[in-house]
CSV table of C-alpha atoms in Angstrom, one decimal:
chain,number,residue,atom,x,y,z
S,1,MET,CA,0.0,0.0,0.0
S,2,LYS,CA,1.2,3.4,-0.9
S,3,LYS,CA,-0.3,6.6,0.3
S,4,LYS,CA,1.1,10.0,-0.3
S,5,LEU,CA,1.7,11.7,3.0
S,6,GLY,CA,1.7,15.1,1.6
S,7,LEU,CA,4.8,16.6,3.2
S,8,LYS,CA,6.4,19.3,1.1
S,9,THR,CA,9.8,20.7,1.4
S,10,THR,CA,8.4,24.2,1.2
S,11,GLY,CA,7.5,24.1,4.8
S,12,GLU,CA,9.1,22.9,8.0
S,13,VAL,CA,12.2,20.6,8.1
S,14,LEU,CA,12.0,17.0,6.9
S,15,ARG,CA,15.0,15.1,8.4
S,16,PRO,CA,16.4,11.6,8.1
S,17,GLU,CA,16.8,9.8,11.4
S,18,ASP,CA,19.3,7.3,12.8
S,19,ILE,CA,22.5,8.6,11.2
S,20,THR,CA,26.1,7.8,12.1
S,21,TRP,CA,29.2,9.6,10.9
S,22,GLU,CA,30.2,6.5,9.0
S,23,ARG,CA,27.1,6.8,6.9
S,24,ILE,CA,27.2,10.6,6.3
S,25,SER,CA,30.9,10.5,5.3
S,26,ASP,CA,30.4,8.3,2.2
S,27,GLY,CA,30.3,9.9,-1.3
S,28,LEU,CA,26.6,10.3,-1.5
S,29,ARG,CA,26.2,12.1,1.8
S,30,THR,CA,29.2,14.3,1.1
S,31,LYS,CA,27.8,15.2,-2.3
S,32,GLN,CA,24.4,16.0,-0.8
S,33,ILE,CA,25.9,18.2,1.9
S,34,THR,CA,28.0,20.1,-0.7
S,35,SER,CA,24.9,20.7,-2.8
S,36,SER,CA,22.9,21.8,0.2
S,37,ALA,CA,20.4,19.0,-0.5
S,38,VAL,CA,21.0,17.7,3.0
S,39,ILE,CA,20.6,20.4,5.6
S,40,GLY,CA,20.5,18.5,8.9
S,41,PHE,CA,21.2,15.2,10.6
S,42,SER,CA,20.0,13.2,13.6
S,43,VAL,CA,22.7,11.1,15.2
S,44,GLY,CA,21.2,7.6,15.9
S,45,ILE,CA,21.6,5.3,18.9
S,46,SER,CA,20.5,2.2,16.9
S,47,SER,CA,22.8,3.0,14.0
S,48,CYS,CA,25.7,3.5,16.3
S,49,GLN,CA,25.0,0.1,17.9
S,50,ALA,CA,24.8,-1.6,14.5
S,51,ILE,CA,28.1,-0.1,13.4
S,52,VAL,CA,29.8,-1.2,16.7
S,53,ASP,CA,28.5,-4.7,16.1
S,54,CYS,CA,29.4,-5.1,12.4
S,55,ASP,CA,32.2,-2.7,11.5
S,56,ALA,CA,35.5,-1.3,12.8
S,57,VAL,CA,34.6,2.3,12.2
S,58,TYR,CA,34.6,3.2,15.9
S,59,ASP,CA,37.5,0.9,16.9
S,60,ARG,CA,40.1,3.6,17.0
S,61,SER,CA,37.9,5.9,19.0
S,62,ILE,CA,36.9,3.1,21.4
S,63,CYS,CA,40.6,2.3,22.0
S,64,HIS,CA,41.3,6.0,22.6
S,65,TRP,CA,38.6,6.3,25.2
S,66,LEU,CA,39.5,3.0,26.8
S,67,LYS,CA,43.0,4.2,27.4
S,68,LYS,CA,41.5,7.2,29.1
S,69,GLY,CA,39.4,5.0,31.4
S,70,SER,CA,36.1,5.6,29.7
S,71,TYR,CA,33.6,2.7,29.7
S,72,GLY,CA,29.8,2.2,29.5
S,73,GLU,CA,27.6,5.3,29.2
S,74,HIS,CA,30.6,7.7,29.1
S,75,LEU,CA,32.1,5.8,26.2
S,76,ALA,CA,28.7,5.8,24.4
S,77,ARG,CA,28.3,9.5,24.9
S,78,GLU,CA,31.8,10.2,23.6
S,79,LEU,CA,31.3,8.2,20.4
S,80,MET,CA,28.0,9.8,19.6
S,81,ALA,CA,29.4,13.3,20.5
S,82,GLU,CA,32.2,12.7,18.0
S,83,ASP,CA,29.6,11.8,15.3
S,84,ALA,CA,27.7,15.0,16.1
S,85,GLU,CA,30.9,17.1,16.0
S,86,ASN,CA,32.0,15.7,12.7
S,87,ALA,CA,28.5,16.2,11.1
S,88,ALA,CA,28.2,19.7,12.6
S,89,ASP,CA,31.6,20.7,11.1
S,90,GLN,CA,30.4,19.5,7.7
S,91,LEU,CA,27.1,21.4,8.0
S,92,LEU,CA,28.6,24.6,9.6
S,93,PRO,CA,28.8,26.4,6.2
S,94,ILE,CA,25.1,25.8,5.7
S,95,PHE,CA,24.4,26.9,9.2
S,96,LYS,CA,26.3,30.2,8.7
S,97,ARG,CA,24.9,30.8,5.3
S,98,THR,CA,21.3,30.5,6.5
S,99,SER,CA,21.9,32.4,9.7
S,100,GLY,CA,21.1,29.3,11.8
S,101,VAL,CA,17.9,28.3,9.9
S,102,ASP,CA,19.5,25.1,8.5
S,103,GLY,CA,22.6,23.1,9.2
S,104,TRP,CA,21.7,21.6,12.6
S,105,VAL,CA,22.7,18.2,14.0
S,106,MET,CA,20.6,16.5,16.6
S,107,LEU,CA,22.5,14.7,19.4
S,108,PRO,CA,20.4,12.5,21.7
S,109,THR,CA,21.0,12.4,25.4
S,110,SER,CA,21.1,9.2,27.3
S,111,PRO,CA,17.6,8.0,27.9
S,112,LEU,CA,18.7,6.8,31.3
S,113,LEU,CA,19.1,10.4,32.5
S,114,PRO,CA,17.7,11.0,36.0
S,115,SER,CA,14.2,12.5,35.9
S,116,GLU,CA,15.1,14.9,38.7
S,117,THR,CA,15.3,18.3,37.1
S,118,THR,CA,18.6,19.6,38.5
S,119,ALA,CA,20.5,16.4,37.7
S,120,MET,CA,19.1,16.3,34.2
S,121,VAL,CA,19.9,20.0,33.5
S,122,GLU,CA,23.5,19.5,34.7
S,123,ALA,CA,24.0,16.4,32.5
S,124,VAL,CA,22.7,18.2,29.4
S,125,ARG,CA,24.7,21.3,30.1
S,126,ALA,CA,27.8,19.1,30.4
S,127,LEU,CA,27.1,17.4,27.1
S,128,TYR,CA,26.5,20.7,25.3
S,129,ARG,CA,29.7,22.1,26.6
S,130,GLU,CA,31.6,19.0,25.4
S,131,VAL,CA,30.5,19.2,21.8
S,132,ARG,CA,31.4,22.9,21.5
S,133,ARG,CA,29.5,23.4,18.3
S,134,PRO,CA,26.9,26.2,17.7
S,135,ASN,CA,24.8,24.0,15.4
S,136,VAL,CA,24.3,21.0,17.6
S,137,LEU,CA,20.9,20.5,19.1
S,138,ILE,CA,20.6,18.4,22.3
S,139,SER,CA,17.6,16.1,21.8
S,140,ILE,CA,15.4,15.2,24.8
S,141,PRO,CA,12.1,13.4,24.7
S,142,GLY,CA,9.3,15.8,25.3
S,143,LEU,CA,7.9,13.7,28.1
S,144,GLN,CA,5.6,15.4,30.7
S,145,ASP,CA,8.0,14.7,33.5
S,146,TRP,CA,10.9,16.2,31.6
S,147,LEU,CA,9.2,19.6,30.8
S,148,PRO,CA,10.6,21.4,33.8
S,149,ALA,CA,14.1,20.5,32.8
S,150,LEU,CA,13.4,21.5,29.2
S,151,GLU,CA,12.2,24.9,30.4
S,152,LYS,CA,15.3,25.4,32.6
S,153,LEU,CA,17.6,24.5,29.7
S,154,PHE,CA,15.8,26.8,27.3
S,155,THR,CA,16.2,29.6,29.9
S,156,LEU,CA,19.9,28.9,30.0
S,157,GLY,CA,20.1,29.4,26.2
S,158,ILE,CA,20.9,25.8,25.3
S,159,PRO,CA,19.5,24.8,21.8
S,160,LEU,CA,17.2,21.8,22.2
S,161,ASN,CA,15.1,19.4,20.3
S,162,ALA,CA,12.0,18.0,22.1
S,163,GLY,CA,11.5,14.7,20.5
S,164,LEU,CA,8.7,12.1,20.4
S,165,ILE,CA,5.8,14.6,19.8
S,166,PHE,CA,2.7,12.7,18.6
S,167,SER,CA,-0.1,15.2,19.3
S,168,VAL,CA,-0.9,18.8,19.3
S,169,ASP,CA,-1.3,18.7,23.1
S,170,GLN,CA,2.3,17.4,23.5
S,171,PHE,CA,3.5,20.1,21.1
S,172,GLN,CA,1.7,22.8,23.0
S,173,ALA,CA,3.1,21.6,26.3
S,174,VAL,CA,6.7,22.0,24.9
S,175,ALA,CA,5.8,25.4,23.4
S,176,LEU,CA,4.5,26.6,26.8
S,177,ALA,CA,7.8,25.6,28.5
S,178,TYR,CA,9.7,27.4,25.7
S,179,ARG,CA,7.5,30.5,26.0
S,180,ASN,CA,8.1,30.6,29.8
S,181,ALA,CA,11.9,30.3,29.2
S,182,CYS,CA,11.7,33.1,26.6
S,183,GLU,CA,9.9,35.4,29.0
S,184,ALA,CA,12.5,34.6,31.7
S,185,ARG,CA,15.3,35.4,29.3
S,186,LEU,CA,13.7,38.7,28.2
S,187,ALA,CA,13.2,39.6,31.9
S,188,GLY,CA,16.8,38.9,32.5
S,189,GLY,CA,17.9,41.2,29.7
S,190,SER,CA,18.7,38.7,27.0
S,191,THR,CA,18.1,39.8,23.4
S,192,SER,CA,17.5,36.4,21.9
S,193,SER,CA,16.1,33.0,22.7
S,194,SER,CA,17.7,29.6,22.4
S,195,ALA,CA,16.7,27.4,19.4
S,196,CYS,CA,13.7,25.1,20.0
S,197,PHE,CA,12.8,22.3,17.7
S,198,THR,CA,10.0,19.8,18.2
S,199,THR,CA,10.2,16.4,16.4
S,200,ILE,CA,7.2,14.5,15.1
S,201,PRO,CA,8.3,10.9,14.0
S,202,VAL,CA,5.8,10.5,11.2
S,203,ASP,CA,6.6,6.9,10.4
S,204,ARG,CA,6.2,5.9,14.1
S,205,LEU,CA,2.9,7.7,14.3
S,206,ILE,CA,1.6,5.7,11.3
S,207,ALA,CA,3.0,2.5,12.7
S,208,GLY,CA,1.4,3.1,16.1
S,209,LEU,CA,-2.0,4.0,14.6
S,210,SER,CA,-1.8,0.9,12.5
S,211,HIS,CA,-2.5,-1.1,15.7
S,212,PHE,CA,-5.9,0.5,15.9
S,213,LEU,CA,-6.8,1.3,12.4
S,214,PRO,CA,-6.5,-0.2,8.9
S,215,ASP,CA,-3.3,0.9,7.1
S,216,GLU,CA,-5.1,3.4,4.8
S,217,SER,CA,-6.9,5.0,7.7
S,218,ALA,CA,-3.7,5.0,9.8
S,219,VAL,CA,-2.0,7.1,7.2
S,220,GLU,CA,-4.9,9.4,6.8
S,221,ALA,CA,-5.2,9.9,10.5
S,222,SER,CA,-1.5,10.6,10.7
S,223,ILE,CA,-1.9,13.3,8.0
S,224,ALA,CA,-4.8,14.9,10.0
S,225,ILE,CA,-2.8,14.8,13.3
S,226,THR,CA,0.4,16.3,11.7
S,227,ALA,CA,-1.8,18.9,9.9
S,228,GLU,CA,-3.2,20.1,13.2
S,229,ILE,CA,0.2,20.3,14.8
S,230,ALA,CA,1.4,22.4,11.9
S,231,GLN,CA,-1.7,24.6,12.2
S,232,ALA,CA,-1.1,25.0,15.9
S,233,ALA,CA,2.5,26.0,15.2
S,234,GLN,CA,1.4,28.5,12.6
S,235,LYS,CA,-1.1,30.0,14.9
S,236,LEU,CA,1.6,30.2,17.6
S,237,ARG,CA,4.0,31.9,15.2
S,238,PHE,CA,1.6,34.8,14.7
S,239,SER,CA,0.4,35.2,18.2
S,240,GLU,CA,1.0,38.4,20.2
S,241,PRO,CA,3.6,36.9,22.6
S,242,TRP,CA,5.7,35.3,19.8
S,243,GLN,CA,5.5,38.5,17.8
S,244,ARG,CA,7.0,40.3,20.8
S,245,PHE,CA,9.7,37.6,21.3
S,246,SER,CA,10.5,37.9,17.6
S,247,GLU,CA,11.0,41.6,17.9
S,248,ALA,CA,13.4,40.9,20.7
S,249,GLY,CA,15.4,38.4,18.5
S,250,GLY,CA,13.6,35.2,19.5
S,251,GLN,CA,12.0,32.5,17.3
S,252,PRO,CA,9.0,30.3,17.9
S,253,PRO,CA,9.4,26.5,18.1
S,254,ARG,CA,10.2,24.8,14.8
S,255,LEU,CA,8.7,21.6,13.6
S,256,VAL,CA,10.8,18.7,12.4
S,257,TRP,CA,9.2,15.8,10.5
S,258,THR,CA,11.4,12.7,10.8
S,259,LEU,CA,11.5,9.5,8.8
S,260,GLU,CA,13.8,6.7,9.9
S,261,GLU,CA,15.5,5.3,6.8
S,262,ASN,CA,14.9,1.6,7.8
S,263,ARG,CA,11.3,2.0,9.0
S,264,SER,CA,8.1,2.5,7.0
S,265,MET,CA,9.8,4.3,4.1
S,266,SER,CA,8.1,2.2,1.5
S,267,ARG,CA,4.8,3.4,2.8
S,268,LEU,CA,5.5,7.1,2.2
S,269,GLU,CA,6.1,9.2,-0.9
S,270,ILE,CA,7.9,12.5,-0.4
S,271,PRO,CA,7.5,14.8,-3.4
S,272,ALA,CA,10.9,16.1,-4.6
S,273,ASP,CA,11.7,19.7,-5.6
S,274,GLY,CA,14.7,21.6,-6.5
S,275,ARG,CA,16.2,21.3,-3.1
S,276,GLN,CA,15.5,17.7,-2.5
S,277,ALA,CA,17.7,15.0,-4.1
S,278,ASN,CA,15.7,12.0,-2.8
S,279,ARG,CA,13.5,10.9,0.0
S,280,LEU,CA,16.2,11.3,2.6
S,281,SER,CA,17.1,14.9,1.6
S,282,LEU,CA,15.9,17.7,3.8
S,283,GLY,CA,13.7,20.7,2.9
S,284,GLY,CA,14.3,24.2,4.2
S,285,MET,CA,12.2,26.3,6.4
S,286,THR,CA,11.1,29.8,5.9
S,287,GLY,CA,9.2,32.1,8.2
S,288,ASN,CA,6.3,32.8,5.9
S,289,ASN,CA,5.0,29.3,5.1
S,290,LYS,CA,1.4,28.5,5.9
S,291,ALA,CA,0.3,25.1,7.1
S,292,SER,CA,-1.9,24.8,4.0
S,293,ASP,CA,1.2,25.4,1.8
S,294,PHE,CA,3.1,22.8,3.7
S,295,PHE,CA,0.5,20.1,3.4
S,296,GLY,CA,-0.7,20.9,0.0
S,297,LYS,CA,-4.3,19.8,-0.5
S,298,THR,CA,-4.3,17.7,2.6
S,299,SER,CA,-7.5,18.2,4.7
S,300,THR,CA,-9.0,16.8,7.8
S,301,ASP,CA,-12.1,15.4,6.1
S,302,GLY,CA,-13.4,12.4,8.0
S,303,TYR,CA,-11.8,13.6,11.3
S,304,GLN,CA,-14.6,15.5,13.0
S,305,LYS,CA,-14.2,17.5,16.2
S,306,LYS,CA,-16.3,16.1,19.0
S,307,ASN,CA,-16.5,17.8,22.4
S,308,THR,CA,-13.9,20.3,21.1
S,309,SER,CA,-11.3,17.4,20.9
S,310,PHE,CA,-9.7,16.9,17.4
S,311,TYR,CA,-8.2,13.6,18.4
S,312,GLU,CA,-11.4,11.5,18.1
S,313,PHE,CA,-11.7,9.5,14.9
S,314,GLU,CA,-15.3,9.1,13.6
S,315,PRO,CA,-17.0,6.7,13.7
S,316,THR,CA,-14.7,4.4,15.7
S,317,GLY,CA,-14.5,6.6,18.8
S,318,ILE,CA,-10.7,6.2,19.0
S,319,HIS,CA,-9.1,8.8,21.2
S,320,PHE,CA,-5.9,10.0,19.7
S,321,THR,CA,-4.8,11.9,22.8
S,322,ALA,CA,-4.6,8.7,24.8
S,323,ILE,CA,-2.9,6.9,21.9
S,324,ALA,CA,-0.4,9.8,21.5
S,325,ASP,CA,0.5,9.5,25.2
S,326,ARG,CA,0.9,5.8,24.9
S,327,LEU,CA,3.1,6.2,21.8
S,328,GLN,CA,5.3,8.7,23.5
S,329,ASN,CA,5.9,6.4,26.5
S,330,ASP,CA,6.4,3.3,24.3
S,331,GLU,CA,9.0,5.1,22.1
S,332,ALA,CA,10.8,6.4,25.2
S,333,GLU,CA,11.0,2.8,26.5
S,334,ASN,CA,12.3,1.8,23.0
S,335,SER,CA,15.0,4.4,23.3
S,336,ILE,CA,16.0,2.9,26.7
S,337,ARG,CA,16.2,-0.5,25.2
S,338,ALA,CA,18.2,0.8,22.2
S,339,TRP,CA,20.6,2.5,24.6
S,340,ILE,CA,21.1,-0.7,26.6
S,341,ARG,CA,21.8,-2.6,23.4
S,342,LEU,CA,24.4,-0.1,22.5
S,343,LEU,CA,26.0,-0.4,25.9
S,344,ASP,CA,26.0,-4.2,25.6
S,345,SER,CA,27.7,-4.0,22.2
S,346,LEU,CA,30.3,-1.5,23.4
S,347,ALA,CA,31.0,-3.8,26.4
S,348,ARG,CA,31.7,-6.7,24.0
S,349,LYS,CA,33.7,-4.6,21.6
S,350,SER,CA,35.7,-3.0,24.4
S,351,ALA,CA,36.6,-6.4,25.9
S,352,ALA,CA,37.7,-7.6,22.5
S,353,LEU,CA,39.8,-4.5,21.7
S,354,ALA,CA,41.3,-4.3,25.2
S,355,THR,CA,42.8,-7.8,24.7
S,356,GLY,CA,43.8,-7.4,21.1
S,357,ASP,CA,43.4,-4.7,18.5
S,358,CYS,CA,43.9,-1.8,20.8
S,359,THR,CA,47.6,-2.6,20.8
S,360,GLN,CA,47.7,-1.6,17.1
S,361,HIS,CA,46.7,1.9,18.1
S,362,LYS,CA,49.2,2.2,21.0
S,363,GLY,CA,50.9,5.6,20.9
S,364,GLU,CA,48.6,7.0,18.2
S,365,ASP,CA,46.8,9.2,20.6
């Protein structure tokens, strides 16, 4: 089954997920970066784990960090930070040319971070200081329990991506945290806000809804949900508070629509234009796009409001708010499992290198 999702590159950012430096450094990726067809990357936990298991790309770096006494989570963070730094350096010309509109790299935090706000804030601040790149976004799930930390980090001026957004309610909760941070920064005399991105994993939304709806309906429902998120973002962009923040140098939250290369890609068709080389290329974002422009002729026909709630599919009575919360929690748990698999792979690789191949790199660091 093929169904056109309707995402256009004339709107918000469309970004491939689960990228490692090994994959973006090949000829195709380099060519795309040079031609500005690719304008952003998301470093991936699962891809990092797959490369550790099946290739020697990370072996030199693993040996380097083992010699410095780094194991486990610290080693995983260092390897992914190196991926982000390398990708950010490649994309820095685009970042500068577009004045920070494009050229970002998303670096995920450990999903095992403590939920206590102060500890989480300190961990993210340390990670951001380590990468030392202006075009790196620290990616944190936009979970309800993590919103206080997000707000504090925005207030500190750290660019963040709030991931795993599946509903307009979840988007608006992140937007409120960002708005509070912007107000705090303005009150403190700051002339600008930190960057705020919110990521909607389109393929995961479709896959999740497929458990409750036929495939065709799951795609249509995903279109309707993402359309309302885009409309909410557009309404926010032109609201009085955000106009005031804009005059002070701030920007409203930006939407990122992600598609993981190895998941559900065959079910989506992304129309290409002059800036898009293929389905993994990224579209740019401008400040004047309307949600209707972004989604083309997509409408919400068949998705009627009931009791003022958009997320109720007629006539089945499925409540999308509850499904979105479940999807967010499930994907957060999947991230934890992916992180643990990465740690297991690194433990095996570290043990093998410590007793063998690391001797080949002795003195190279």
